[in-house]
Every structure is written in C-alpha cells, then in structure tokens.
Coordinates of C-alpha atoms in Angstrom, one line a residue:
Chain A
X20 CA 49.8 238.8 -44.7
X21 CA 49.2 242.8 -43.1
X22 CA 46.4 244.5 -42.7
X23 CA 45.0 248.0 -43.7
X24 CA 48.2 250.2 -42.5
X25 CA 47.1 253.9 -41.6
X26 CA 49.9 256.5 -40.5
X27 CA 50.6 259.1 -38.6
X28 CA 48.3 257.2 -35.9
X29 CA 47.8 260.0 -34.4
X30 CA 48.3 263.7 -35.1
X31 CA 48.0 266.8 -33.6
X32 CA 48.2 270.4 -35.6
X33 CA 47.0 274.1 -34.8
X34 CA 44.1 275.2 -36.5
X35 CA 45.0 276.7 -39.5
X36 CA 47.7 273.9 -41.1
X37 CA 47.4 271.1 -43.4
X38 CA 47.0 267.2 -42.3
X39 CA 47.7 264.1 -44.9
X40 CA 46.6 261.4 -43.2
X41 CA 47.8 258.1 -45.2
X42 CA 46.1 254.9 -45.6
X43 CA 47.4 251.8 -47.3
X44 CA 45.3 249.0 -48.7
X45 CA 45.6 244.9 -47.6
X46 CA 47.9 243.3 -50.5
X47 CA 45.6 242.7 -54.0
X48 CA 42.8 245.2 -52.3
X49 CA 42.7 247.9 -54.5
X50 CA 39.4 249.9 -53.3
X51 CA 39.7 251.9 -50.7
X52 CA 36.9 253.6 -47.9
X53 CA 37.7 256.5 -46.0
X54 CA 34.9 257.1 -42.4
X55 CA 35.2 259.6 -39.5
X56 CA 34.1 259.1 -35.8
X57 CA 33.9 262.8 -34.2
X58 CA 33.5 261.3 -30.1
X59 CA 31.2 259.2 -28.6
X60 CA 29.3 258.6 -32.3
X61 CA 29.9 256.0 -35.2
X62 CA 31.9 256.2 -38.3
X63 CA 30.3 258.2 -41.1
X64 CA 31.6 257.4 -44.2
X65 CA 32.5 260.1 -46.5
X66 CA 34.6 258.6 -49.2
X67 CA 35.4 256.0 -51.2
X68 CA 38.3 255.7 -53.9
X69 CA 39.6 253.2 -56.8
X70 CA 43.1 253.8 -58.3
X71 CA 42.7 256.9 -59.6
X72 CA 39.7 257.8 -59.5
X73 CA 36.8 259.1 -56.8
X74 CA 33.4 256.8 -56.7
X75 CA 31.5 258.3 -54.7
X76 CA 32.7 261.4 -52.5
X77 CA 29.8 262.0 -51.5
X78 CA 30.4 261.7 -47.3
X79 CA 33.5 264.5 -47.6
X80 CA 31.8 268.2 -46.5
X81 CA 32.5 270.0 -49.4
X82 CA 34.7 272.7 -49.1
X83 CA 38.5 271.8 -47.3
X84 CA 38.7 267.5 -47.2
X85 CA 39.9 265.8 -50.2
X86 CA 41.0 262.4 -51.3
X87 CA 43.0 260.6 -53.8
X88 CA 43.9 257.5 -54.4
X89 CA 47.2 257.5 -57.1
X90 CA 48.1 254.8 -58.5
X91 CA 51.5 253.8 -56.7
X92 CA 51.3 254.9 -53.5
X93 CA 48.9 255.1 -50.3
X94 CA 45.1 256.6 -50.1
X95 CA 45.2 260.4 -48.8
X96 CA 43.2 261.9 -46.9
X97 CA 44.0 265.7 -47.6
X98 CA 42.8 268.3 -44.3
X99 CA 43.8 271.8 -45.7
X100 CA 43.0 274.6 -42.7
X101 CA 41.9 272.5 -39.6
X102 CA 39.6 273.3 -37.8
X103 CA 39.1 272.1 -33.8
X104 CA 35.9 270.9 -35.3
X105 CA 37.5 268.7 -37.0
X106 CA 39.7 266.9 -34.5
X107 CA 38.1 263.4 -35.1
X108 CA 39.7 259.4 -35.6
X109 CA 39.7 258.9 -39.2
X110 CA 39.4 254.9 -40.8
X111 CA 40.6 253.7 -44.0
X112 CA 39.3 250.4 -45.3
X113 CA 40.0 248.6 -48.1
X114 CA 38.1 245.5 -49.5
X115 CA 39.3 244.0 -53.1
X116 CA 35.7 244.8 -54.8
X117 CA 33.3 247.2 -54.4
X118 CA 32.9 246.2 -50.9
X119 CA 29.7 246.0 -48.9
X120 CA 29.3 244.8 -45.5
X121 CA 30.9 242.1 -44.8
X122 CA 34.2 242.7 -47.3
X123 CA 35.4 245.7 -46.2
X124 CA 38.4 245.8 -43.0
X125 CA 39.2 248.1 -41.4
X126 CA 42.5 249.9 -40.4
X127 CA 43.6 250.9 -37.4
X128 CA 43.0 254.4 -37.7
X129 CA 44.6 258.5 -37.4
X130 CA 43.5 260.2 -34.4
X131 CA 43.5 263.8 -35.1
X132 CA 43.6 266.3 -33.3
X133 CA 43.3 269.6 -33.5
X134 CA 44.5 273.0 -31.1
Chain B
X23 CA 18.8 251.8 -44.7
X24 CA 17.6 250.8 -42.1
X25 CA 17.2 252.3 -38.5
X26 CA 18.5 250.5 -35.7
X27 CA 18.3 250.5 -32.1
X28 CA 20.4 248.7 -29.3
X29 CA 21.3 249.3 -25.7
X30 CA 24.0 252.0 -24.9
X31 CA 25.7 249.7 -22.5
X32 CA 26.1 246.2 -21.2
X33 CA 28.4 244.5 -18.6
X34 CA 28.9 241.3 -17.9
X35 CA 31.0 238.7 -16.0
X36 CA 34.4 236.2 -17.0
X37 CA 32.4 233.5 -18.2
X38 CA 29.2 234.6 -18.6
X39 CA 27.0 234.7 -21.8
X40 CA 26.2 237.9 -23.9
X41 CA 23.5 238.5 -25.6
X42 CA 22.8 242.3 -27.6
X43 CA 19.9 242.3 -29.0
X44 CA 19.3 245.4 -32.2
X45 CA 16.0 247.2 -33.3
X46 CA 15.5 247.5 -37.0
X47 CA 11.3 248.0 -37.6
X48 CA 12.3 249.1 -41.0
X49 CA 14.5 246.2 -42.4
X50 CA 14.4 246.9 -46.2
X51 CA 13.8 243.1 -48.2
X52 CA 17.5 242.6 -49.6
X53 CA 18.9 244.4 -46.3
X54 CA 21.5 241.5 -44.0
X55 CA 22.2 242.3 -40.5
X56 CA 26.5 242.3 -40.2
X57 CA 27.8 242.9 -36.6
X58 CA 31.8 244.8 -36.2
X59 CA 33.2 244.8 -32.5
X60 CA 36.1 247.8 -31.4
X61 CA 38.9 247.5 -29.5
X62 CA 40.2 251.2 -28.1
X63 CA 42.6 252.4 -30.6
X64 CA 41.4 249.9 -33.6
X65 CA 39.3 250.3 -36.8
X66 CA 35.2 247.4 -36.7
X67 CA 36.1 244.5 -36.9
X68 CA 33.6 242.0 -38.7
X69 CA 32.6 239.9 -36.4
X70 CA 29.4 238.1 -38.2
X71 CA 26.1 238.3 -41.0
X72 CA 23.1 237.1 -41.3
X73 CA 20.1 237.3 -43.1
X74 CA 17.7 235.4 -41.0
X75 CA 17.2 232.7 -38.3
X76 CA 20.1 231.3 -36.8
X77 CA 24.2 231.6 -37.8
X78 CA 27.0 231.0 -35.9
X79 CA 30.9 230.6 -36.5
X80 CA 34.0 230.4 -34.1
X81 CA 33.0 233.5 -32.8
X82 CA 29.5 234.2 -32.2
X83 CA 25.9 233.2 -33.3
X84 CA 23.7 235.5 -34.7
X85 CA 19.6 235.0 -33.7
X86 CA 17.4 236.6 -35.7
X87 CA 13.2 236.2 -35.9
X88 CA 11.0 235.5 -38.6
X89 CA 10.5 239.2 -39.2
X90 CA 13.5 240.1 -38.9
X91 CA 12.5 242.7 -37.5
X92 CA 15.4 242.6 -34.1
X93 CA 18.1 240.4 -34.2
X94 CA 20.6 239.3 -30.7
X95 CA 24.1 239.2 -31.4
X96 CA 25.2 236.1 -28.8
X97 CA 28.9 236.1 -27.0
X98 CA 29.2 232.7 -25.7
X99 CA 31.3 232.9 -22.7
X100 CA 33.1 236.3 -22.9
X101 CA 36.9 237.4 -20.9
X102 CA 38.1 239.9 -20.2
X103 CA 39.7 240.4 -24.2
X104 CA 36.2 241.2 -24.7
X105 CA 35.3 244.3 -23.5
X106 CA 34.4 246.4 -26.8
X107 CA 31.7 248.6 -29.6
X108 CA 29.4 246.6 -30.8
X109 CA 27.7 247.2 -34.0
X110 CA 24.2 246.9 -35.6
X111 CA 24.6 247.5 -39.3
X112 CA 21.5 246.7 -41.5
X113 CA 21.2 247.5 -45.1
X114 CA 21.5 246.0 -49.0
X115 CA 25.0 243.6 -49.3
X116 CA 26.6 244.8 -51.7
X117 CA 25.8 248.9 -49.9
X118 CA 29.5 250.5 -49.3
X119 CA 28.7 253.0 -47.3
X120 CA 28.6 251.4 -43.9
X121 CA 26.5 252.9 -41.3
X122 CA 27.6 252.9 -38.1
X123 CA 25.9 254.3 -35.0
X124 CA 26.9 254.9 -31.5
X125 CA 26.3 251.0 -30.4
X126 CA 27.0 248.7 -27.4
X127 CA 29.7 249.4 -25.1
X128 CA 30.5 246.0 -23.0
X129 CA 32.3 245.9 -20.1
X130 CA 33.7 242.3 -18.5
X131 CA 34.6 242.0 -15.6
X132 CA 36.9 239.9 -14.2

C-alpha cells in the first residue's frame, strides 16, 4: 500500500520561474494538506483541499501561490515567479477524512531551492 | 492552539532511555497531546497521542500528569536509527491545521 508520494523530491528554480509541486495521496484518501518548512523551523500549514475544492487556504501567501486537487490526478502546489524566500521543504499530507492530529500521513517532501 | 515549549536538542547513547518533556501551560479542555517524529529528508510520522495519564504503544510511552500542563515522551532503549527531530503538538483532535514548532533534535551515539 503505497504511501503519500511527492515529486519531484528536489527542484531548483531561478528567480522569476514557476515551480510546480505534485502530491499523490494515499489510496482511498480524498483530503490533502500542504505544509511548508523553512530552514530551522517546524512545518506550517498552508492549504487544505478535497477533490475539486479548496477547503481552507488561510496559510497560503496571498500572491503567487495557488493549489488545486482535480478530480483526476495529483494535487498541485504552484508557485509563480519564485523568489529566494520560497526556498523551503514543501510537504503534502493526506487523510481519509477531515484529518486531525492522528490521521494525516505525510509524504517525503519536495525541497525547493531558488537561485 | 496551545503554545508548546520543548528542549532544542538532546544527546543520548544506544540502549539508553530518552525522555523529552514538553510544556503546554495553556492547554485547553478539548486538546490532545500528539508527538511526531521526523527523520532527515522525510516527512513527519505520527508516534503517539494521549489526553491524560499514560499511553504506551510499540514505539514509545507518553506520560501526562493530572494538570496536563506538560507531557513526557519516553523512548525506551534507543538505537542509532532513533536519531530524529521530535515534535510535540497540542490541539483539538479534530483540528486539521497541525502546528509544528522547532521540535527537539535527538542525537543517538554509539
């Protein structure tokens, strides 16, 4: 039973480019969460999605960041016109329902480096 | 969300017991205490959760005093593979916005 999958695992972008991060939830999970971990810090919630719906995006920066979870395919976190401050590890988690503290399963993360 | 305070780092040796204490003075009645483990280059992994007294599973034990203002994660007989960052989270069990602090970096030496 495959866990949460994220790709790419590492991504290098130059300032001004776009970054697309993908997350495939565990089989049977229809709820996806994105978190960002800046260097030397803990994970911070960004957005919560269900299939075709954004439930809570209160942790998302107001500009340049967007997320989607289409009916078919993985969830995508998109960062437009990246800046050096976007360099971080981005983690995706999934759950079978609106998952609280025990039921979110995390992927291995995507490490974004902006040059 | 209740604020948590835990040590930045702890060192130990193989075979020893490691106890990490987390302070959460403002814990609310509905809040649970949850611990996660994160290895380098991986996402966090749920270890254990409790509300009061003691909880034990195959990985760890969690001790919670009656006033619930702190909790202690106990890792028995650690090995080198237990080297990781350990996070204490306090919040409503239904809250999907998990909030991770800086965690405690546990380093196990041979």
